[in-house]
CSV table of C-alpha atoms and ligand atoms in Angstrom, one decimal:
chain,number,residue,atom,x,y,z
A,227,UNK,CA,-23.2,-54.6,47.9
A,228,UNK,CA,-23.7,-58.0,47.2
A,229,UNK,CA,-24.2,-61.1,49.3
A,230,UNK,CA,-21.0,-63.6,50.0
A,231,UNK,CA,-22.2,-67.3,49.8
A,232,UNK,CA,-19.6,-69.9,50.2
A,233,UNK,CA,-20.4,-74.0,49.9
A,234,UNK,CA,-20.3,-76.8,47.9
A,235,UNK,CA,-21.0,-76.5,43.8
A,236,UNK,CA,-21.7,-80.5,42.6
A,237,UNK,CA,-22.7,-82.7,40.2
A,238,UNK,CA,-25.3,-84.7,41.2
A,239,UNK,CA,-26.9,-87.8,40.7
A,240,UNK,CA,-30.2,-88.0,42.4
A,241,UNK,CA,-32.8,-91.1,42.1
A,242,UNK,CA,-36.6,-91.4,43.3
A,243,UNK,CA,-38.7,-94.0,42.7
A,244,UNK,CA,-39.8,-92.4,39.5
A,245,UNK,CA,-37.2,-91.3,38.0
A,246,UNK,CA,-33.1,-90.8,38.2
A,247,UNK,CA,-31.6,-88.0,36.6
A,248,UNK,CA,-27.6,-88.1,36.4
A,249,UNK,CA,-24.4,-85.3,37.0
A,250,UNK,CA,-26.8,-82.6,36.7
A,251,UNK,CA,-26.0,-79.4,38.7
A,252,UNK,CA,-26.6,-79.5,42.1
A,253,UNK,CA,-24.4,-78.2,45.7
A,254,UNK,CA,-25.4,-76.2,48.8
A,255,UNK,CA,-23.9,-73.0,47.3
A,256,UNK,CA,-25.1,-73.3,43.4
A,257,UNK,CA,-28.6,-73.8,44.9
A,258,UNK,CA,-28.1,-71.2,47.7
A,259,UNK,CA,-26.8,-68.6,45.0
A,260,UNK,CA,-29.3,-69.2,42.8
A,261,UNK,CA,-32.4,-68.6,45.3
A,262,UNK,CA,-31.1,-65.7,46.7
A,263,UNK,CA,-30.1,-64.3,43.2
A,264,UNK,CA,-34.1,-63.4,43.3
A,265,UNK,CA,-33.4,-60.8,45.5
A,266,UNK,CA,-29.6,-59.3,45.3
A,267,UNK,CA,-26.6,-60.1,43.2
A,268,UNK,CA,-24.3,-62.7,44.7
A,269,UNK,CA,-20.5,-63.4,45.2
A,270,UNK,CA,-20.1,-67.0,45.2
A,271,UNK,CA,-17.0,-69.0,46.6
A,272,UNK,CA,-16.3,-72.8,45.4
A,273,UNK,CA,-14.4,-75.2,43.7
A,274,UNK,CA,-14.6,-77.1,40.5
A,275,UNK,CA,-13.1,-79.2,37.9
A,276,UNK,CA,-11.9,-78.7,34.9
A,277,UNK,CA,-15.1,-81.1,33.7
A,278,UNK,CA,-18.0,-78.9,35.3
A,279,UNK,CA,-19.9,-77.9,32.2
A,280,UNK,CA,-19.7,-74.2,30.8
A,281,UNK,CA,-23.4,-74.0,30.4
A,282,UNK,CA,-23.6,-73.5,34.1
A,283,UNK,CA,-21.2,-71.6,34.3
A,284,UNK,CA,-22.9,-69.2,32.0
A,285,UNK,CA,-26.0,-70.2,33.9
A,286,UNK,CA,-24.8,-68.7,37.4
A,287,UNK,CA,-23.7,-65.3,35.2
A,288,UNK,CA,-27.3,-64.8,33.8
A,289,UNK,CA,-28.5,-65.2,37.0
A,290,UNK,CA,-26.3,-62.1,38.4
A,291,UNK,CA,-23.6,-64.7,40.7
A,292,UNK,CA,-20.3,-63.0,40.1
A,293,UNK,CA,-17.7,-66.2,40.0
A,294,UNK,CA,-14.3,-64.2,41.0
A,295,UNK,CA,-14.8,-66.1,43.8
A,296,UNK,CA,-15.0,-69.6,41.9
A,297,UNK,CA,-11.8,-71.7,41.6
A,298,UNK,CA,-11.5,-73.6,38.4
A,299,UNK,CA,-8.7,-76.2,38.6
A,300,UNK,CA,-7.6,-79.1,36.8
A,301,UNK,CA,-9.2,-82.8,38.1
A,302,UNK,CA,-12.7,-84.1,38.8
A,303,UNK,CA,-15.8,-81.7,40.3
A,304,UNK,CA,-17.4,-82.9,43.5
A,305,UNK,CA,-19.8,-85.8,42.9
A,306,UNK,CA,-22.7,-86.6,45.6
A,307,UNK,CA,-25.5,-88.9,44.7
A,308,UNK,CA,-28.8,-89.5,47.0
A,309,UNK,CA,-31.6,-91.5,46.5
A,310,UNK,CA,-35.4,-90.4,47.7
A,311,UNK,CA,-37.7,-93.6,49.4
A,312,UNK,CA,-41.7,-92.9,48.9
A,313,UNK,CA,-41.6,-91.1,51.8
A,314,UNK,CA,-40.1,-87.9,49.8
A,315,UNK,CA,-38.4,-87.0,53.8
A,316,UNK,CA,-36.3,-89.7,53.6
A,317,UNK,CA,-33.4,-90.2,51.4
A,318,UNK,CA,-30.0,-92.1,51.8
A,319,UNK,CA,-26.5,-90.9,50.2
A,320,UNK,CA,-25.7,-93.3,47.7
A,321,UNK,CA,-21.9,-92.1,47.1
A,322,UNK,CA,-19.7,-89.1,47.9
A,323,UNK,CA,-16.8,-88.4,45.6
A,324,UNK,CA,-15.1,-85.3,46.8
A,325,UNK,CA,-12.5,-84.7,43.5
A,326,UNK,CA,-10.9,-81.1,43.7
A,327,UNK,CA,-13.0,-80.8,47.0
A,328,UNK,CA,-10.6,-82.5,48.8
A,329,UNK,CA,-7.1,-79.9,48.3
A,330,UNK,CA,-10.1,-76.8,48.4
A,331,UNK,CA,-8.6,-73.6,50.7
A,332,UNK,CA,-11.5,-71.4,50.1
A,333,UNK,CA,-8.9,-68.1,49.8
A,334,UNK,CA,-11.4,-64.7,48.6
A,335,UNK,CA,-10.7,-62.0,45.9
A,336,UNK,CA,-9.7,-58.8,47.2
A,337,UNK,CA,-13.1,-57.5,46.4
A,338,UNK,CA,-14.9,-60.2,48.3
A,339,UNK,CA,-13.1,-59.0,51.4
A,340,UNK,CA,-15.5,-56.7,52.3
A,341,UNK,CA,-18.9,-58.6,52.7
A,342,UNK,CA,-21.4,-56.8,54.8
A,343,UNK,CA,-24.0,-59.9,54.4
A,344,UNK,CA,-22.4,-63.5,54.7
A,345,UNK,CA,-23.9,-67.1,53.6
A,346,UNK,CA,-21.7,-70.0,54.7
A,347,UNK,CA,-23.8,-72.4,53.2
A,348,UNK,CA,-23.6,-76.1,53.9
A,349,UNK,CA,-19.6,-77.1,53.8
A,350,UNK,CA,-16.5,-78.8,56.3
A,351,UNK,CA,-16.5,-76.0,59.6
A,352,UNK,CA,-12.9,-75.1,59.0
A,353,UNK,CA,-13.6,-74.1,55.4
A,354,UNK,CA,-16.4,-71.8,57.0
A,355,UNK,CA,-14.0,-70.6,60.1
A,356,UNK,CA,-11.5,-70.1,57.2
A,357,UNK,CA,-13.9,-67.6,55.0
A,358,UNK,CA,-15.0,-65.6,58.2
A,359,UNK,CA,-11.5,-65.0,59.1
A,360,UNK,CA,-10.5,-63.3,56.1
A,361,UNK,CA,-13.6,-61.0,56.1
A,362,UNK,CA,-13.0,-57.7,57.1
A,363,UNK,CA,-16.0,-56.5,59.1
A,364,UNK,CA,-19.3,-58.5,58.4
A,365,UNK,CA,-22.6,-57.4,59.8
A,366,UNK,CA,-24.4,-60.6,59.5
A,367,UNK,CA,-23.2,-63.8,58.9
A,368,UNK,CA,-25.6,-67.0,58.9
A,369,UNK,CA,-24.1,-70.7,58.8
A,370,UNK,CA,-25.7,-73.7,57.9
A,371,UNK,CA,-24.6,-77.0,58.5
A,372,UNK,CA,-25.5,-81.1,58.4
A,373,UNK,CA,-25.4,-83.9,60.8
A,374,UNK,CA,-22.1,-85.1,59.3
A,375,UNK,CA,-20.3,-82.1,61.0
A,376,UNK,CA,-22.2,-82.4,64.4
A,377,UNK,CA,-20.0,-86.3,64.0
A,378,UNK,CA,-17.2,-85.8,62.7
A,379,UNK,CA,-16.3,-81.9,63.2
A,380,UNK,CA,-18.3,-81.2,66.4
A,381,UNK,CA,-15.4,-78.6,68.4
A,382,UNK,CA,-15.0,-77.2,64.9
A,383,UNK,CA,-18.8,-76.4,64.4
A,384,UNK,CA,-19.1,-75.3,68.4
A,385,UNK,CA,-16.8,-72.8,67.3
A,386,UNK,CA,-18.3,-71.7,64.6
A,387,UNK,CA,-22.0,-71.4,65.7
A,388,UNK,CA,-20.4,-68.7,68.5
A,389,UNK,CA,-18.8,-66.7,66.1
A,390,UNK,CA,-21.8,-66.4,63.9
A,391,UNK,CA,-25.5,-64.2,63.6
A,392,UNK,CA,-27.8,-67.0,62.7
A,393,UNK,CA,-27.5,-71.0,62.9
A,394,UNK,CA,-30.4,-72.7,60.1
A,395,UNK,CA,-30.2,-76.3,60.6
A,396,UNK,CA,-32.9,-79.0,60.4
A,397,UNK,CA,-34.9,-80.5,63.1
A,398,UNK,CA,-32.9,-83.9,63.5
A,399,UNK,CA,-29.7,-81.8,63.7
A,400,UNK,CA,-31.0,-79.4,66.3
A,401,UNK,CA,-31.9,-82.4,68.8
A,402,UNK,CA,-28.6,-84.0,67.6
A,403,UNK,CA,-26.4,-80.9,68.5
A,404,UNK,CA,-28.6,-80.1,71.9
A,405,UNK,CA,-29.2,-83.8,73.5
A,406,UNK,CA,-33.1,-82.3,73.6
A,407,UNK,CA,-36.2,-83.7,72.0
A,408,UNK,CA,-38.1,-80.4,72.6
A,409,UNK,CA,-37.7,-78.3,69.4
A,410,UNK,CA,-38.5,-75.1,71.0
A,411,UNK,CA,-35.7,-76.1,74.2
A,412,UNK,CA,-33.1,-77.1,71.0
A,413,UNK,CA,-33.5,-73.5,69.6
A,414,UNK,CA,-33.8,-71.5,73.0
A,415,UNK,CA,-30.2,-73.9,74.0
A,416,UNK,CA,-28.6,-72.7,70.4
A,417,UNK,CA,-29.2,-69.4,70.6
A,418,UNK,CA,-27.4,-69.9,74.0
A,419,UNK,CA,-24.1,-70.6,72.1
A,420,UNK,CA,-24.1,-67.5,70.3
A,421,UNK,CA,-26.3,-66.7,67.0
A,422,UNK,CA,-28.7,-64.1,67.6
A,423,UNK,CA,-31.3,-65.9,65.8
A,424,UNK,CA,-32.0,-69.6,65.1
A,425,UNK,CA,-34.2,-71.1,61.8
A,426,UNK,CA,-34.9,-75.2,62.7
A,427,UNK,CA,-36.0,-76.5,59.3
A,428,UNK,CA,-39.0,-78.9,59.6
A,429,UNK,CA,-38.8,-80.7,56.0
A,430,UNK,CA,-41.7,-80.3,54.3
A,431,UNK,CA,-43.6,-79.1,57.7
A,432,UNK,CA,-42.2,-75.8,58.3
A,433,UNK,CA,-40.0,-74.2,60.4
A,434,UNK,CA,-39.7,-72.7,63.4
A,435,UNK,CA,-37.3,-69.3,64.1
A,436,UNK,CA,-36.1,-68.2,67.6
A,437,UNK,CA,-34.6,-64.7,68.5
A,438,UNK,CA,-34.6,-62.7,71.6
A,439,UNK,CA,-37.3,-63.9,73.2
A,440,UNK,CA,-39.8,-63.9,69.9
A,441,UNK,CA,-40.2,-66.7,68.0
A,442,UNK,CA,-42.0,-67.4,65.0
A,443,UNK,CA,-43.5,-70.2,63.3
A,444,UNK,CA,-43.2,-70.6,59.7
A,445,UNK,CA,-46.2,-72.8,57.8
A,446,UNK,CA,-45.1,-75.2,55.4
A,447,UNK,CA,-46.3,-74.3,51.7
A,448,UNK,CA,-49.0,-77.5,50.6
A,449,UNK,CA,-47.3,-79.0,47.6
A,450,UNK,CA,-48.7,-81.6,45.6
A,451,UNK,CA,-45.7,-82.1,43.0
A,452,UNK,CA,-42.2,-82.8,44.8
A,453,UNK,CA,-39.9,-84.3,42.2
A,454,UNK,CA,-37.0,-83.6,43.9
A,455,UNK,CA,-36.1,-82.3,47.4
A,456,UNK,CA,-32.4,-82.2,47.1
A,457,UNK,CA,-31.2,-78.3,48.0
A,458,UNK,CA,-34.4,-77.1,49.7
A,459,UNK,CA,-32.8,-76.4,52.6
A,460,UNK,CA,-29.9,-74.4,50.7
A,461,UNK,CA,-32.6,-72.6,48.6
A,462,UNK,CA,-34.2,-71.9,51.9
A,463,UNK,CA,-30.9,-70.2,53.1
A,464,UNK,CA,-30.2,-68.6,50.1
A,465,UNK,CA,-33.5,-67.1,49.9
A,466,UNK,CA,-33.7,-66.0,53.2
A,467,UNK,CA,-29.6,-64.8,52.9
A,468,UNK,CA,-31.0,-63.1,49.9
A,469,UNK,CA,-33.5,-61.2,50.9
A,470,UNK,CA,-31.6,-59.8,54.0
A,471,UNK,CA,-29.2,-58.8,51.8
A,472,UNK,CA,-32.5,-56.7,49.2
A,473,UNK,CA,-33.3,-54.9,52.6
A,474,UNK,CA,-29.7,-54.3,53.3
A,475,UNK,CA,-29.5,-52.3,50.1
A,476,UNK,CA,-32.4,-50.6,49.9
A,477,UNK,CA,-32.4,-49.5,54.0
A,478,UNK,CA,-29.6,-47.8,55.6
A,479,UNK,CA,-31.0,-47.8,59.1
A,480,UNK,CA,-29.8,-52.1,59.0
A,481,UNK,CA,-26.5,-51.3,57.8
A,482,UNK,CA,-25.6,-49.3,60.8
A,483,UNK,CA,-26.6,-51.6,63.5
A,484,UNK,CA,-26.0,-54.8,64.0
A,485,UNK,CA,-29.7,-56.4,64.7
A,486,UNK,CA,-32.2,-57.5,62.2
A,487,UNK,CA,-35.7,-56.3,63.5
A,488,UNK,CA,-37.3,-59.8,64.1
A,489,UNK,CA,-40.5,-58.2,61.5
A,490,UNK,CA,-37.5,-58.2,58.8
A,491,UNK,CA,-36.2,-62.0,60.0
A,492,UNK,CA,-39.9,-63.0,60.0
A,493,UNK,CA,-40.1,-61.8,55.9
A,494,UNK,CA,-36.5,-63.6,55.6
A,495,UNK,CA,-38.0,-67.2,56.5
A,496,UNK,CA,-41.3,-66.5,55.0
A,497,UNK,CA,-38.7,-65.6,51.0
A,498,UNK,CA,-36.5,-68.6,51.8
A,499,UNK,CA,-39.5,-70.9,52.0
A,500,UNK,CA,-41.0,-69.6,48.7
A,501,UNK,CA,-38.2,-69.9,47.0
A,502,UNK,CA,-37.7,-73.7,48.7
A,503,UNK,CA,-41.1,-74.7,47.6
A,504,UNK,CA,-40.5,-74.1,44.2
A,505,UNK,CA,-37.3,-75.7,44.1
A,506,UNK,CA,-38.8,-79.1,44.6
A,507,UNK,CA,-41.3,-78.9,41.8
A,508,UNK,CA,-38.4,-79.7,39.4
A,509,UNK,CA,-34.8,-81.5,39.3
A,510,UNK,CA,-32.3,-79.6,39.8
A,511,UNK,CA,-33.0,-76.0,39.3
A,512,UNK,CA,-35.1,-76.2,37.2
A,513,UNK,CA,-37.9,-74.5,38.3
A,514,UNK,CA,-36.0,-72.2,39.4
A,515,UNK,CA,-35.0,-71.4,35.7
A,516,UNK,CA,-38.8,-70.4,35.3
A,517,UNK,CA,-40.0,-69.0,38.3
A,518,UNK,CA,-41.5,-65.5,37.5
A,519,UNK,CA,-42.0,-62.9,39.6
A,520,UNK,CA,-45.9,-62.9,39.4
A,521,UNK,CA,-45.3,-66.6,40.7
A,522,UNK,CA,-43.4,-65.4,43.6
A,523,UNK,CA,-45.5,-63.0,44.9
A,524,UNK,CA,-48.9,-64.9,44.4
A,525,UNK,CA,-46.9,-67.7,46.5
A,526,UNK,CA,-46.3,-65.6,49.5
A,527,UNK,CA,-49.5,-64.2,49.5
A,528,UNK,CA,-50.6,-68.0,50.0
A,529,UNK,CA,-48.2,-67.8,52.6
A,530,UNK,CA,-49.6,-65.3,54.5
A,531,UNK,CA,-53.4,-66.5,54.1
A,532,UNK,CA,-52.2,-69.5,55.3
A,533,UNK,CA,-51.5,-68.3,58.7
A,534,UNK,CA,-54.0,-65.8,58.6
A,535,UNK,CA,-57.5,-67.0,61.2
A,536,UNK,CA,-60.2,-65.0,62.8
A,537,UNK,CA,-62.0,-62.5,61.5
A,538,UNK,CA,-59.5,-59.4,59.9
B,2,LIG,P1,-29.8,-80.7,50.9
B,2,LIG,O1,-30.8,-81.4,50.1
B,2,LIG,O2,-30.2,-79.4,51.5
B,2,LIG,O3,-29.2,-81.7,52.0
B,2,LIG,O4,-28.5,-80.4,50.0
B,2,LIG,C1,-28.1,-81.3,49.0
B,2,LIG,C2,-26.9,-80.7,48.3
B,2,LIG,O5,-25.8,-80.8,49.2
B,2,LIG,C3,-26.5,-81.5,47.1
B,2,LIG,O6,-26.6,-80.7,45.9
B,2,LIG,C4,-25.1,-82.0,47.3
B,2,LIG,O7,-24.2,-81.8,46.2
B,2,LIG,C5,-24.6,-81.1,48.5
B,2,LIG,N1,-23.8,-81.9,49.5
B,2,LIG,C6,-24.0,-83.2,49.9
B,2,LIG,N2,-23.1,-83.6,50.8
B,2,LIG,C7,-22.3,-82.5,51.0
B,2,LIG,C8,-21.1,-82.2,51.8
B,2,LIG,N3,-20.6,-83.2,52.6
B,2,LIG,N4,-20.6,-81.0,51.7
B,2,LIG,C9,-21.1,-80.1,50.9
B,2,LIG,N5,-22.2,-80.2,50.1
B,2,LIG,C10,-22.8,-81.4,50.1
C-alpha cells in the first residue's frame, strides 16, 4: 500500500541574504513525497511542464514516488520564488507564476483510487475536495494548507477541514482561521470543526499536536546551519504522512479501525520533524539526497533526550 500525496511540484527560485539559487526543484508535494519516501513508497499527484527537467523526474523514481499520478503537459511548470530576511522566520513571496497550474484537474489513475493513507499537501481547497472525492474508502486523510486559502478560499477550506482526519497548519494560520491568540484554544476550536487530530507548526520552535483530549508538545531540533527553510513544513507532513503510512503496513490492528493511537501520532510528529530539520541544512533537497539512516536515527534519539528531565 502506498501513501497518496497530492500538491504543488515547482521550480523555485529562492534568495537569502547569502546566497540565491535559481529554478531548482521545489513544491509542497515534491518535498512532501520526498520525506515521507524514508518511510513508505509514495503515489504522487501533480502537474508539470513540458520544461521540468528529466533529472528529477528520475530523481522522484530512485526515491520509490511512483508518478502515474503525475501529469506531464505541454507549457510552462509552476514558478514560485521567496526571499528569506536575517530572521531565517521571515520571508516574502517575490513572484508566483502558476503556468500549467492554472488548467490543473487533479483526476487519479485507477490504481490510486484506493488509498488507505492520504496527504493533501499544500494546494487550492477545491483541488483537495476534488482528490478526496474520487477516493474510494480512505482511512486517514491529513490536509495541509496556507494563509492564502484562509483569504481567498475560506468556505472552500471550512469544508475541507470537516471532511478530513488531521488539519497541520502553522501557528499564524491557526490564530488566522480561529480569531484566537491562545495556541492551545486555536487547536482545541479546530479539532471542533472535524479532524481528529491537529499539528500547529511553530517554525523553528516546535509544534504543538491536539487529539482527544491529549496533547503533545513537540521540541524544536537546535540547528545551527539553516540555508534554506522553504518546504519544512511539507517535509514535516510528508514525514509525519510517511511514517503513518510504515505503521500502516507493518500493523494490521490500524488498518481496521479508524483511530491512530495518540503513542503512534506522537512518533508521527516526532519523524516529520527529523526529516524537517534536515531539510533546511541544504537548498532544495539536498540534504535530503544524503541523509542516511544512521543520521536519522541518531537525530531522533536527540529528539527524545531533548525532552527527556528528572532522573530515569
Ligand atoms: P513552505 O516553505 O512550507 O511554505 O513551502 C514552500 C513550497 O510551497 C515551495 O516549494 C513552493 O513551490 C510551494 N508553493 C508556494 N506557493 C504555493 C501555492 N500557492 N500553492 C502550492 N504550492 C505553493
Amino acid at each position: 500500500m502506498s501513501l497518496l500525496i497530492l500538491g504543488s511540484v515547482a521550480l523555485d527560485t529562492v534568495k537569502t541574504p547569502i546566497e540565491e539559487h535559481t529554478d531548482q526543484l521545489g513544491g509542497s508535494a515534491s518535498y512532501a513525497a520526498v520525506a515521507a519516501s524514508f518511510f513508505s513508497p509514495v503515489n504522487l499527484v501533480g502537474i508539470v511542464g513540458d520544461d521540468f527537467p528529466e533529472e528529477h523526474l528520475a530523481f522522484f523514481k530512485s526515491r520509490n514516488v511512483d508518478l502515474e499520478g503525475l501529469q506531464i503537459v505541454p507549457g510552462k511548470t509552476f514558478r514560485w520564488s521567496g526571499e528569506y530576511m536575517w530572521d531565517m522566520n521571515q520571508r516574502e513571496t517575490r513572484s508566483v507564476e502558476l503556468n500549467v497550474f492554472e488548467n490543473f484537474t487533479p483526476d487519479l489513475p485507477e490504481s490510486y483510487r484506493s488509498a488507505r493513507l492520504v496527504l493533501l499537501g499544500n494546494i487550492a481547497p477545491a483541488l483537495q475536495h476534488h482528490v478526496l472525492d474520487q477516493l474510494i474508502r480512505p482511512h486517514f486523510v491529513i490536509a495541509d494548507t496556507m494563509d492564502l486559502w484562509i483569504n481567498i478560499a475560506k468556505e472552500e477550506l471550512l469544508r475541507l477541514i470537516a471532511r478530513v482526519d488531521m488539519l497541520i497548519l502553522n501557528d499564524s494560520e491557526a490564530r488566522e482561521l480561529t480569531g484566537e491568540t491562545s495556541l492551545i484554544r486555536a487547536g482545541r476550536l479546530i479539532r471542533e470543526m472535524g479532524p481528529s487530530f491537529v499539528a500547529i507548526k511553530k517554525g523553528e520552535h516546535g509544534c504543538l499536536l491536539f487529539g482527544e483530549n491529549q496533547f503533545f508538545s513537540c521540541p524544536a531540533y537546535p540547528l545551527e546551519d539553516i540555508h534554506d527553510p522553504t518546504g519544512a513544513g511539507d517535509c514535516f507532513a510528508g514525514g509525519l504522512a510517511g511514517y503513518l503510512a510504515s505503521r500502516h503496513l507493518s500493523d494490521v490492528s490500524l488498518t481496521e479501525k479508524k483511530e491512530i493511537p495518540f503513542d503512534i501520532m506522537r512518533m508521527a510528529v516526532v519523524e516529520g520533524s527529523v526529516i524537517a530539520s534536515f531539510n533546511v541544512e541544504s537548498f532544495s533537497m539536498d540534504r535530503l539526497r544524503t541523509v542516511t539512516p544512521a543520521e536519522n536515527v541518531e537525530r531522533f534519539e536527540t529528539f527524545r533526550t531533548l525532552s527527556r528531565f528528572g532522573a530515569l
